[in-house]
Structure formats: structure tokens, C-alpha cells
mmCIF file of C-alpha atoms (C1' of nucleotides) in Angstrom:
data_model
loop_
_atom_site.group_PDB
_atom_site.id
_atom_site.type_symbol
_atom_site.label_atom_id
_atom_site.label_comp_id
_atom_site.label_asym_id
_atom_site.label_seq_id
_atom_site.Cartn_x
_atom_site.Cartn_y
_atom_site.Cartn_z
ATOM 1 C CA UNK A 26 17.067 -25.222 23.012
ATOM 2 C CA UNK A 27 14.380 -24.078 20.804
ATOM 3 C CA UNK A 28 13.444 -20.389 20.654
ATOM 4 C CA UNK A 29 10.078 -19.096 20.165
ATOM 5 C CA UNK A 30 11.076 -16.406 17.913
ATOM 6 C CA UNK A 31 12.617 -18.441 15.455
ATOM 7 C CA UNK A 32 11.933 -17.021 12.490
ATOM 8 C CA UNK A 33 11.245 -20.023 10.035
ATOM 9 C CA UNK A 34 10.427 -23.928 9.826
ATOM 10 C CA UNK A 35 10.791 -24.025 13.856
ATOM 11 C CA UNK A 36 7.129 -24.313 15.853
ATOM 12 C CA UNK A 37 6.804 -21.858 18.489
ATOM 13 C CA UNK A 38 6.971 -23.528 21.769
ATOM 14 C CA UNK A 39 3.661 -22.638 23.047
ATOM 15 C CA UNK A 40 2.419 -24.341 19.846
ATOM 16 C CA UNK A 41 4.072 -27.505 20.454
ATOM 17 C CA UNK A 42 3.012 -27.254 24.274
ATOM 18 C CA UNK A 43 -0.882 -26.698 22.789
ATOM 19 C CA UNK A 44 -1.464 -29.813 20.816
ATOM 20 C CA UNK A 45 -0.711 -33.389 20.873
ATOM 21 C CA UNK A 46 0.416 -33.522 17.552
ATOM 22 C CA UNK A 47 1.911 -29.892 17.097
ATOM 23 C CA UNK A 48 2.850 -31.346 13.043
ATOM 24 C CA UNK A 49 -0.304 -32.174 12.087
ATOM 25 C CA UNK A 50 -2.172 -28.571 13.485
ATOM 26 C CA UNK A 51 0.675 -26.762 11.894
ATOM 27 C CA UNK A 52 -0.125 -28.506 8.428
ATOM 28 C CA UNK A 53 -3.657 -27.434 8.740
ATOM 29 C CA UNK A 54 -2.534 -24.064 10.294
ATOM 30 C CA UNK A 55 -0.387 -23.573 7.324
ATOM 31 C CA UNK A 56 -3.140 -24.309 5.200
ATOM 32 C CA UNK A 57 -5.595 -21.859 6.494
ATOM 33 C CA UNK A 58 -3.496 -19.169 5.837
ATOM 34 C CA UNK A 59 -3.957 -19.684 1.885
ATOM 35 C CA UNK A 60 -1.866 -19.780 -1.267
ATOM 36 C CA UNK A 61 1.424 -16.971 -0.815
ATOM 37 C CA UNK A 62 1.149 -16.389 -4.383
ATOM 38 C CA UNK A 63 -2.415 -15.270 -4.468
ATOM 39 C CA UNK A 64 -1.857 -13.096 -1.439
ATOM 40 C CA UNK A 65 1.261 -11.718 -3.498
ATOM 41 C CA UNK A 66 -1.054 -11.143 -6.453
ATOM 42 C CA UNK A 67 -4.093 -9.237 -4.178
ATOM 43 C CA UNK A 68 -1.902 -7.596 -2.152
ATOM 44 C CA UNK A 69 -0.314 -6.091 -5.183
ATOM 45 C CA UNK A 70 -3.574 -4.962 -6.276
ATOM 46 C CA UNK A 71 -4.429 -3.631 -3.664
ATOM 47 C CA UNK A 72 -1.613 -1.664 -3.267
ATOM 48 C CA UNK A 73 -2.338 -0.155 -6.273
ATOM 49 C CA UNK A 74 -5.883 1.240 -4.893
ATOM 50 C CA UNK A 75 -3.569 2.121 -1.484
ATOM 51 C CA UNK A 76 -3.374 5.628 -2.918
ATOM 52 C CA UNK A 77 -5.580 8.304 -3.128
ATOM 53 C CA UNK A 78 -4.798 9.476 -6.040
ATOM 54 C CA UNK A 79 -4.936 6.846 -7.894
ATOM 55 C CA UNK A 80 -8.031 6.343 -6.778
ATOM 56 C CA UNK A 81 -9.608 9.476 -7.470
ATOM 57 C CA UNK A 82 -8.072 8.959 -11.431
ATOM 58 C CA UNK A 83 -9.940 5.757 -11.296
ATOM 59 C CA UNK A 84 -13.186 8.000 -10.308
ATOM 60 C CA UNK A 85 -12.264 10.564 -13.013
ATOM 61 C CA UNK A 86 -12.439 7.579 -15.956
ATOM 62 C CA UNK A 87 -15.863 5.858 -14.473
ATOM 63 C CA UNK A 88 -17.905 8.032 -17.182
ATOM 64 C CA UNK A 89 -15.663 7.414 -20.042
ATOM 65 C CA UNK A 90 -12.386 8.375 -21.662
ATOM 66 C CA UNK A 91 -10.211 11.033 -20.015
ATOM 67 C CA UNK A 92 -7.132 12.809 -21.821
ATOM 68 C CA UNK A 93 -4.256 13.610 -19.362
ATOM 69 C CA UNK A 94 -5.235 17.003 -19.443
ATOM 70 C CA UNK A 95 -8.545 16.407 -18.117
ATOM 71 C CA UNK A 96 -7.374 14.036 -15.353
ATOM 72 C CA UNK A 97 -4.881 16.642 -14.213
ATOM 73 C CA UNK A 98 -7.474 19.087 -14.235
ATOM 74 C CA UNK A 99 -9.647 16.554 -12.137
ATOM 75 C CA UNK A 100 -7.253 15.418 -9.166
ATOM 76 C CA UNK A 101 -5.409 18.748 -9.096
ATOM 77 C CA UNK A 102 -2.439 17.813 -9.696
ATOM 78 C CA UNK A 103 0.898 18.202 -12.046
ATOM 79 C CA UNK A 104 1.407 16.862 -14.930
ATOM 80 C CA UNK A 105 3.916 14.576 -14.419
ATOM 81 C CA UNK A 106 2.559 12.959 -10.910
ATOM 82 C CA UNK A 107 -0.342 12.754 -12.967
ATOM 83 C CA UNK A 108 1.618 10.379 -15.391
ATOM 84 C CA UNK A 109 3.374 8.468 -13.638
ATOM 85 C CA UNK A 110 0.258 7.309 -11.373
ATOM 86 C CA UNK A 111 -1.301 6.828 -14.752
ATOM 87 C CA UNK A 112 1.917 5.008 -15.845
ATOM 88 C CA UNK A 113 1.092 2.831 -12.885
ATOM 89 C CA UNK A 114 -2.147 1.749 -13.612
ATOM 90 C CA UNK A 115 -1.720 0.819 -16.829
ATOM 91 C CA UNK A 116 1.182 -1.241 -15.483
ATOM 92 C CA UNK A 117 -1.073 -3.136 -13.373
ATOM 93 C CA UNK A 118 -3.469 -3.443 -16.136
ATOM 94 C CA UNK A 119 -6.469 -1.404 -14.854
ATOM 95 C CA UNK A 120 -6.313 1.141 -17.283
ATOM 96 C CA UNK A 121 -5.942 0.958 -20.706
ATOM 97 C CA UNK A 122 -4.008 3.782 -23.006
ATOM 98 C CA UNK A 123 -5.184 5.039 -27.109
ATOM 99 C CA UNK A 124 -3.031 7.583 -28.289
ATOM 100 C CA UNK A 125 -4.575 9.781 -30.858
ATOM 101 C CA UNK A 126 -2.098 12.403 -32.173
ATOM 102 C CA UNK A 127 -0.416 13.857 -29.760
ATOM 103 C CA UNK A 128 -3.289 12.767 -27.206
ATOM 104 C CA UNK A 129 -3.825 9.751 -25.056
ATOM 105 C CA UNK A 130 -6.804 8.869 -23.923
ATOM 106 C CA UNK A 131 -6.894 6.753 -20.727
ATOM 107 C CA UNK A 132 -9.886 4.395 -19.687
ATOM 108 C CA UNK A 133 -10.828 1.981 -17.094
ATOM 109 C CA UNK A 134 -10.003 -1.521 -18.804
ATOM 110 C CA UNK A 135 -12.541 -3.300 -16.280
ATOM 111 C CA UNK A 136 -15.592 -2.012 -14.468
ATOM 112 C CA UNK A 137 -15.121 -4.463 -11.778
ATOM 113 C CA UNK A 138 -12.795 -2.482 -10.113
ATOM 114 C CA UNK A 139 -15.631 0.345 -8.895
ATOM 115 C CA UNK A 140 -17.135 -2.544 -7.703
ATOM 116 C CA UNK A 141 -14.663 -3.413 -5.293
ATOM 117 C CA UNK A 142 -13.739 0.056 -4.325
ATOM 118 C CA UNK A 143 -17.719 0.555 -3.434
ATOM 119 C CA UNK A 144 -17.510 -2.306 -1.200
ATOM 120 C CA UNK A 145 -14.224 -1.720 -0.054
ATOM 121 C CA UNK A 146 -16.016 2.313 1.030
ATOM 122 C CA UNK A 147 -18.959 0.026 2.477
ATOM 123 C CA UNK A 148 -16.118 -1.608 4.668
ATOM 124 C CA UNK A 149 -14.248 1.275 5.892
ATOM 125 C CA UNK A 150 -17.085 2.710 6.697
ATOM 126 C CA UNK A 151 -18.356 0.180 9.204
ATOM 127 C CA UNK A 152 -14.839 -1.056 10.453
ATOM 128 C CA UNK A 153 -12.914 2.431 10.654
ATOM 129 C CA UNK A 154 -11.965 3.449 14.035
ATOM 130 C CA UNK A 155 -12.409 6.686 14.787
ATOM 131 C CA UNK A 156 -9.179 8.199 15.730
ATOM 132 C CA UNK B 26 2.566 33.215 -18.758
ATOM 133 C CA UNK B 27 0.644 30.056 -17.421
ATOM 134 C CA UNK B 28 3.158 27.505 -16.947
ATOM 135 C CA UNK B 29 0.798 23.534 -18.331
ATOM 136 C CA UNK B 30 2.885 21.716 -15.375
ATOM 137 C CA UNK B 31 1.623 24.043 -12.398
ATOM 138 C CA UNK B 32 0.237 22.008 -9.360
ATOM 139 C CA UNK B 33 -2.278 23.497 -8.119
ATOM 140 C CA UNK B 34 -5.166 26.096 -8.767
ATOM 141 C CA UNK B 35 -4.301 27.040 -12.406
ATOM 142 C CA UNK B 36 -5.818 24.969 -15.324
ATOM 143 C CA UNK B 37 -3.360 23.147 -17.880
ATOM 144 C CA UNK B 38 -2.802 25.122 -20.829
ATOM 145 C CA UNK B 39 -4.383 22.295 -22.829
ATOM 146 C CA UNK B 40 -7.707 21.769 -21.293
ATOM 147 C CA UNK B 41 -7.636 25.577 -21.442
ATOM 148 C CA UNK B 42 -7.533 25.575 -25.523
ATOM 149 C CA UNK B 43 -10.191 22.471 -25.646
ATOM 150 C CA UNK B 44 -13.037 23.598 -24.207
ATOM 151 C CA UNK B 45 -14.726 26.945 -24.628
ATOM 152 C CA UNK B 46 -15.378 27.433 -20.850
ATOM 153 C CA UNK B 47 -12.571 25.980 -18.791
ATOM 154 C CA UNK B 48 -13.413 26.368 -15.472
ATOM 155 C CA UNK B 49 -16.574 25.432 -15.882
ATOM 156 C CA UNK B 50 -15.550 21.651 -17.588
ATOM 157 C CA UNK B 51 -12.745 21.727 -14.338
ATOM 158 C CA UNK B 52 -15.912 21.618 -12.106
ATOM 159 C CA UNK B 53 -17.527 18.442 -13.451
ATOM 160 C CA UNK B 54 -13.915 17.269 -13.645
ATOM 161 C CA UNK B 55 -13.064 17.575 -10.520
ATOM 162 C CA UNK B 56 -16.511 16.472 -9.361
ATOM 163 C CA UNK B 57 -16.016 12.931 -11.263
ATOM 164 C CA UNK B 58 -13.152 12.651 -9.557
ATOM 165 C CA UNK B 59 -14.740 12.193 -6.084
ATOM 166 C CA UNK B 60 -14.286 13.425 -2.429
ATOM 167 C CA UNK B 61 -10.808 12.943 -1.494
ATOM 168 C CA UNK B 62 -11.619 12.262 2.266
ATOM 169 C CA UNK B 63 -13.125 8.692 0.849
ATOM 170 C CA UNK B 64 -10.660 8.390 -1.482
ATOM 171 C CA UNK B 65 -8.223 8.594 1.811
ATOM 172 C CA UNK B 66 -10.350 6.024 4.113
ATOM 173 C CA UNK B 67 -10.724 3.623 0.916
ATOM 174 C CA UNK B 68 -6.870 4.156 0.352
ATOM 175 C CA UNK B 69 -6.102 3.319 4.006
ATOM 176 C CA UNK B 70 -8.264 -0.073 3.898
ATOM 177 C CA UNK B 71 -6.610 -0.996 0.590
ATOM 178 C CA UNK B 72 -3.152 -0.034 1.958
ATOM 179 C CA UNK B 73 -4.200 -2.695 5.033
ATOM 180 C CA UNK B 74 -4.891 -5.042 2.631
ATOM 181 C CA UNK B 75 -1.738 -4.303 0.557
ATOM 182 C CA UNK B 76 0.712 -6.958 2.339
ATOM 183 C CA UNK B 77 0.851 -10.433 2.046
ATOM 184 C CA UNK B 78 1.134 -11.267 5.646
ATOM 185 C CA UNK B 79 -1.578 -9.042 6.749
ATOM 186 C CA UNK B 80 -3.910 -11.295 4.127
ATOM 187 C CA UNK B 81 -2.777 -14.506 4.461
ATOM 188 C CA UNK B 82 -3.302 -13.695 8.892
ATOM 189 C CA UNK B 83 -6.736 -12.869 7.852
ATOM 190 C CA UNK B 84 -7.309 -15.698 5.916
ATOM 191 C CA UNK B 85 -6.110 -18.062 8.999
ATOM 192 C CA UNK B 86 -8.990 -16.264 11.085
ATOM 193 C CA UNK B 87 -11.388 -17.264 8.186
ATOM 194 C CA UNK B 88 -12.681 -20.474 10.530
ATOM 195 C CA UNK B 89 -12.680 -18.900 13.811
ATOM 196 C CA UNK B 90 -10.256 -17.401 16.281
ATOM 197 C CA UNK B 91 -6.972 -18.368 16.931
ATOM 198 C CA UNK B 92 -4.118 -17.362 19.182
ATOM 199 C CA UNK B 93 -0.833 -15.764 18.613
ATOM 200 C CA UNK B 94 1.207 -18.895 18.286
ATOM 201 C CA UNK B 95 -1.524 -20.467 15.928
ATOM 202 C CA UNK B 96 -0.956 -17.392 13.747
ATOM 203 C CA UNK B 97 2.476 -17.167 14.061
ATOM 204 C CA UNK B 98 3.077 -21.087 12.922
ATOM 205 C CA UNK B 99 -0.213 -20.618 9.848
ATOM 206 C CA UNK B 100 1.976 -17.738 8.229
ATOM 207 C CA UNK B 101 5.435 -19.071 9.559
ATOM 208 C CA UNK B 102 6.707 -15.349 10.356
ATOM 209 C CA UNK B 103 8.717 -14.371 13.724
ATOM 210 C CA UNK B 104 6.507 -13.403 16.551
ATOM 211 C CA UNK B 105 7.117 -9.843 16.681
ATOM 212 C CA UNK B 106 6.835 -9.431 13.252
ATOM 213 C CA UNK B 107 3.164 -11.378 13.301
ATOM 214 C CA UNK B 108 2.549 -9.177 16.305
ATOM 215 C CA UNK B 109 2.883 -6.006 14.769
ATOM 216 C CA UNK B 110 0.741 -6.590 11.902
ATOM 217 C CA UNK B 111 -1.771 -8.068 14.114
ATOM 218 C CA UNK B 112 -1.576 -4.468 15.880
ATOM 219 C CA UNK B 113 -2.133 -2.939 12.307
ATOM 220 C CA UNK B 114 -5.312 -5.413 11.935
ATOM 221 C CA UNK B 115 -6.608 -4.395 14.913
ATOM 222 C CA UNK B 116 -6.110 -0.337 14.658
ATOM 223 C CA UNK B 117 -7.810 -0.328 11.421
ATOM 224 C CA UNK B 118 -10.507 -2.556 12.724
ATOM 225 C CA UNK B 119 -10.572 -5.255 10.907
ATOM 226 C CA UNK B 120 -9.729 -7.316 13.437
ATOM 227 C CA UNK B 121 -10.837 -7.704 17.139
ATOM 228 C CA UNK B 122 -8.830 -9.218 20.492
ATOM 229 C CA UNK B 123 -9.762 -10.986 23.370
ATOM 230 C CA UNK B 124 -7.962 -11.550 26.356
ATOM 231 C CA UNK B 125 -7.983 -14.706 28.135
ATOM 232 C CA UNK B 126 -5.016 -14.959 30.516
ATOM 233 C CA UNK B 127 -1.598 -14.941 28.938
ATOM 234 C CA UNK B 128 -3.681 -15.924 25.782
ATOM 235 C CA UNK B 129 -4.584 -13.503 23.570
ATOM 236 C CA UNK B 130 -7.180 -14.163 20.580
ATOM 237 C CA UNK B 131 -7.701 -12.368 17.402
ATOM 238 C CA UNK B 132 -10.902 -12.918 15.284
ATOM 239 C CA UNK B 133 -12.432 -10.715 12.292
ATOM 240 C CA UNK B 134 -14.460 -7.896 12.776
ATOM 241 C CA UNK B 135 -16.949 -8.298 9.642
ATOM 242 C CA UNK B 136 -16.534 -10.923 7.607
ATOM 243 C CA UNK B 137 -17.470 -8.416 4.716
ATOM 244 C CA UNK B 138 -13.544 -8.297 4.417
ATOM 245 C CA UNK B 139 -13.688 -12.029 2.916
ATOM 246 C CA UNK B 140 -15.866 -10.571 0.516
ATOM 247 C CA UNK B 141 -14.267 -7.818 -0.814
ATOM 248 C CA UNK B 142 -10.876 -10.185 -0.684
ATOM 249 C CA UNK B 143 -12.138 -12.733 -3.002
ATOM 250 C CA UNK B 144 -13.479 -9.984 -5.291
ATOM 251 C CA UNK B 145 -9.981 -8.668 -5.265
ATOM 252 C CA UNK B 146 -8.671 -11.894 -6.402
ATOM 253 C CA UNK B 147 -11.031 -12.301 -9.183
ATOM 254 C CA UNK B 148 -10.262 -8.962 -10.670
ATOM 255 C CA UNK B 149 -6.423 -9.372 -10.214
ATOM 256 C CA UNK B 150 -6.915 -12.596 -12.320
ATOM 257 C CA UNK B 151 -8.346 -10.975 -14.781
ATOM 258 C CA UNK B 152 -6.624 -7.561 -15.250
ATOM 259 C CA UNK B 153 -3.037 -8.745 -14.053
ATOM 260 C CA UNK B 154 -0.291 -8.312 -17.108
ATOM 261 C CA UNK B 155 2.194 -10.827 -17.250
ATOM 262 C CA UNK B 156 5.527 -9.754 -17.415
ATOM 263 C "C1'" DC C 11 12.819 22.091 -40.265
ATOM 264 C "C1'" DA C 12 11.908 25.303 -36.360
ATOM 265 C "C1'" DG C 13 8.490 25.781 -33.120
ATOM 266 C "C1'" DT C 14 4.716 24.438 -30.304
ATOM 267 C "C1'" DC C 15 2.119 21.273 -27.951
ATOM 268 C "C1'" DA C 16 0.628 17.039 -25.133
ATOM 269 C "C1'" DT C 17 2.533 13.667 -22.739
ATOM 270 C "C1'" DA C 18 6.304 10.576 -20.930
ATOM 271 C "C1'" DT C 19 10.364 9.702 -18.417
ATOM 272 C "C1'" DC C 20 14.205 10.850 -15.323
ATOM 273 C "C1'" DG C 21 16.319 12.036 -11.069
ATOM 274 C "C1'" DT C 22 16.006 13.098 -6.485
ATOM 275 C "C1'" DA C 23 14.524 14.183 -1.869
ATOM 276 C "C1'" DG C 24 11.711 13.047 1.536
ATOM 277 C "C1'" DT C 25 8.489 9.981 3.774
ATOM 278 C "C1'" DC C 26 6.511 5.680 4.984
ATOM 279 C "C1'" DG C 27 6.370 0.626 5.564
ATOM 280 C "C1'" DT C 28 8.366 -3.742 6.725
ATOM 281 C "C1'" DT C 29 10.956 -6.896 9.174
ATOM 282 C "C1'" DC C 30 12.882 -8.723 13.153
ATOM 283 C "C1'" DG C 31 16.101 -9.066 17.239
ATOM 284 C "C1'" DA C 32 16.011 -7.366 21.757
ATOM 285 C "C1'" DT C 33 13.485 -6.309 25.437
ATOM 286 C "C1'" DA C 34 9.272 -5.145 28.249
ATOM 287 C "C1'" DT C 35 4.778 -6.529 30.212
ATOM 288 C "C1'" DG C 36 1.676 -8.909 32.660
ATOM 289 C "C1'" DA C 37 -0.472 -13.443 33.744
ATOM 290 C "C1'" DG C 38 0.123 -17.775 35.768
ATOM 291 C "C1'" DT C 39 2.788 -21.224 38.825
ATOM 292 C "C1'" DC C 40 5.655 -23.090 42.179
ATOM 293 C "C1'" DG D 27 8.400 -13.334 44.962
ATOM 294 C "C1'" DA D 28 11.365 -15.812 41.582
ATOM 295 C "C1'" DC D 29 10.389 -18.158 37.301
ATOM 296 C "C1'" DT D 30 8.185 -19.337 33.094
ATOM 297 C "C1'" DC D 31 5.281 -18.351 29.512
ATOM 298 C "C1'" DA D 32 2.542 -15.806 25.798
ATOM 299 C "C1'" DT D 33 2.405 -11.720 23.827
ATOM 300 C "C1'" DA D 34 3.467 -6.672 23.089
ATOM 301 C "C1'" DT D 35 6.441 -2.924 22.165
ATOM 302 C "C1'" DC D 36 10.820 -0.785 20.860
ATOM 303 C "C1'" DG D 37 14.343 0.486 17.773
ATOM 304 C "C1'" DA D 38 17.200 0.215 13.880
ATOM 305 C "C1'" DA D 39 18.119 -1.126 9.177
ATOM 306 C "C1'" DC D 40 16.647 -1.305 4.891
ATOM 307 C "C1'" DG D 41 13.817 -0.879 1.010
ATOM 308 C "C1'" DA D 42 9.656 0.924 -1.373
ATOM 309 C "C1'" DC D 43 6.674 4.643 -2.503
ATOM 310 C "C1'" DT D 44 5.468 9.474 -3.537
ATOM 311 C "C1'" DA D 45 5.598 13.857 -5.395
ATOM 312 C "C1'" DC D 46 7.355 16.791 -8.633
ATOM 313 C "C1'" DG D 47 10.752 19.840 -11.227
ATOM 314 C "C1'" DA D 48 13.488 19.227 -15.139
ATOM 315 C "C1'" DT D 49 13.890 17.366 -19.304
ATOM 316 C "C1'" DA D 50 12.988 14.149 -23.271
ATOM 317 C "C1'" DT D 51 9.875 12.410 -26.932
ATOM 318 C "C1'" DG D 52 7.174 12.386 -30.672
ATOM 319 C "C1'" DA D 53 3.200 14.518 -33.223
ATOM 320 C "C1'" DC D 54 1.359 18.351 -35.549
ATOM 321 C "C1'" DT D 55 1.798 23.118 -37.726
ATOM 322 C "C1'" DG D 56 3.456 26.865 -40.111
#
DNA sequence: CAGTCATATCGTAGTCGTTCGATATGAGTC
DNA sequence: GACTCATATCGAACGACTACGATATGACTG
């Protein structure tokens, strides 16, 4: 007997119970729900922007250059959260390190992302619920 | 003695020494940095938007409404666990239900989300490091 | 080369998110 | 009103993320 729940492969009754050819609409289905590996590469950006402060470093670099110094002095926070966020971004490739002495210098690697963090304060402004 | 990795309040050592009026440079600083209340809402719509699932179930509602078993065969996930992010979807607002007997439809609540999505995409193309 | 300085990394504790089986709910049907 | 069906919620297991003190690194300075 098939189960509804089943995890993987298996149509879900009610699916198979919906349409004449339950196949076919899954194939379609399947299709509308887009490429895994893109959503695995947005999702992963957006995770990165899933954190305030990282966010607010972001902010910090839209006019320019920033040494750690200045970002910690910016979010308000310690040193070595402020690395390792900054450590992070870099990772991802959104920021972009010069060392100069005993001095990095962090900046935003491209402006696109202020873009989509406007729109994506445009959005959560009209969709939030209010709690 | 001012310790550079202190959290909160105090100014780093460093930014101290490079500027001849600290706190007034950690005023602009922290003003680039932004208002941390957006930086949380825009942090809670990227964190929506950080899972693959959660994506790829708004990408099936791209074309129009669908029901839980539609969902649950586009994404090929167990029912509970397309369920509960459907729940997240919908407390954030992004996504709206309708009842209709035992039926239940989901559909997006502005398509702006599309938007922002694809922008995602485009910058993750470009800024993503291979590894 | 000992000391200081700016930053990076490590280690850990605590929290949060995700998944999914089991079970509840509430609508329809006989 | 017992049964089936579609969906929702619960609860536990597990992993990922976060913050941050402690410590390491590597550059400059006397």
C-alpha cells in the first residue's frame, strides 16, 4: 500500500487521485520547482545576508574602504566576531581583502549586492506581518 | 587600561590612535552602518529565502496556485516537512492560503519576491568563489 | 630581537533551524 | 457517526550558526 508521506520518488496519493496522468503533472510539477543547484547557490547567498551583522558590515563598506578597526567601531562589536563575519564574506566572495602593513582594508567586491538588499527592505516592508 | 577586543561602548585602541577625534569618526561610523531594526527585518526575509526548499516551493507557485500534494510531488519532500515550510512562507508573508474544503491552496503574496530572487541569482553567479 | 600593534584563527557554549515520523484536525462521504 | 482523505502540528534528533574570549600570526618599531 502506498503511503502519502513517503518521503521520495513515491506520488502522494491525493496526487495520483487528482490527475489522469499523475506522471506526466509530476514531470511538469517537478519542473516548476526549478534547478536544485541554483536554489543551493541563492539560498547560500542569501544566507549570507540572513544576518544582521553582516549586513550592517556590508552598510559600513557602501562609501568605500573600511579597516577592521573602523568596522568594529561601526557595528559595535568585538574584534574577533567582527572577523570572522568578515572572514565570511570574503568566503562567499562579496567582499574583497588588501592588506597594507599590518592593516586590511575590506571592500564591497560588487555593488549589486545594495541593490538587492534595497529591494529585499522594499519587500519586507510590504510583506512583513506584524507580530 | 582599554582592552582593543572590548564589545561594547569603548572604542578599539586602534581607531583611537588614527583619528584625532575618535568618537566623533565612531558617529559617522556607526551611522554608515545603518539602523539595525532593518538590518533585522532584511535579515529575517533573507534568512526565509536562505533554504533550498523554501525557494524551489516558491518557484512552483511562480504560475499560479497549487495545493499541498502539487507542492509536495514539484519539490519531492515528505508532507510534513513541505508543510512546515509552507507555515514559514506563510508567517513571514510571502505566501498566502486559501481554504477550499480539505484542499488547501498556497499562492505568492507579491510577486516582487521573483524579482529580488532572480537578482539574487545573478549576483551569486557573479560573486560565487569556486572552491 | 623584544615589544607592540592590527588582525586572524581557535575552541567552545549556547541557540536556532531542519527534517521527518507520528499523530491530530477538520472536511467530506457513505 | 464511522471512515477516508488532505493537511497541520508535534516532538525528537541532529546539524549548522553565532558570539566571543583566548590565543596565534605576522608586520612594524625601537
Amino acid at each position: 500500500m502506498t503511503d502519502s508521506t513517503a518521503s521520495t520518488g513515491e506520488l502522494p496519493d491525493s496526487l495520483s487521485r487528482l490527475y489522469d496522468d499523475p506522471e506526466a503533472e509530476a514531470a511538469t510539477l517537478r519542473e516548476r520547482a526549478g534547478n536544485p543547484a541554483v536554489a543551493d547557490r541563492v539560498s547560500r547567498l542569501c544566507g549570507t545576508l540572513s544576518n544582521p551583522l553582516r549586513l550592517r558590515l556590508l552598510w559600513a563598506l557602501r562609501d568605500g574602504e573600511c579597516c577592521v578597526c573602523e568596522l568594529q567601531t561601526a557595528v559595535d562589536a568585538p574584534q574577533s566576531t567582527v572577523a570572522s563575519q568578515l572572514r565570511h564574506l570574503t568566503d562567499v566572495g562579496l567582499v574583497t581583502t588588501r592588506k597594507e602593513g599590518k592593516w586590511s582594508y575590506y571592500g564591497v567586491a560588487d555593488d549589486g549586492v545594495f541593490e538587492l538588499v534595497d529591494r529585499a527592505a522594499g519587500l519586507a516592508d510590504r510583506t512583513e506581518v506584524d507580530e
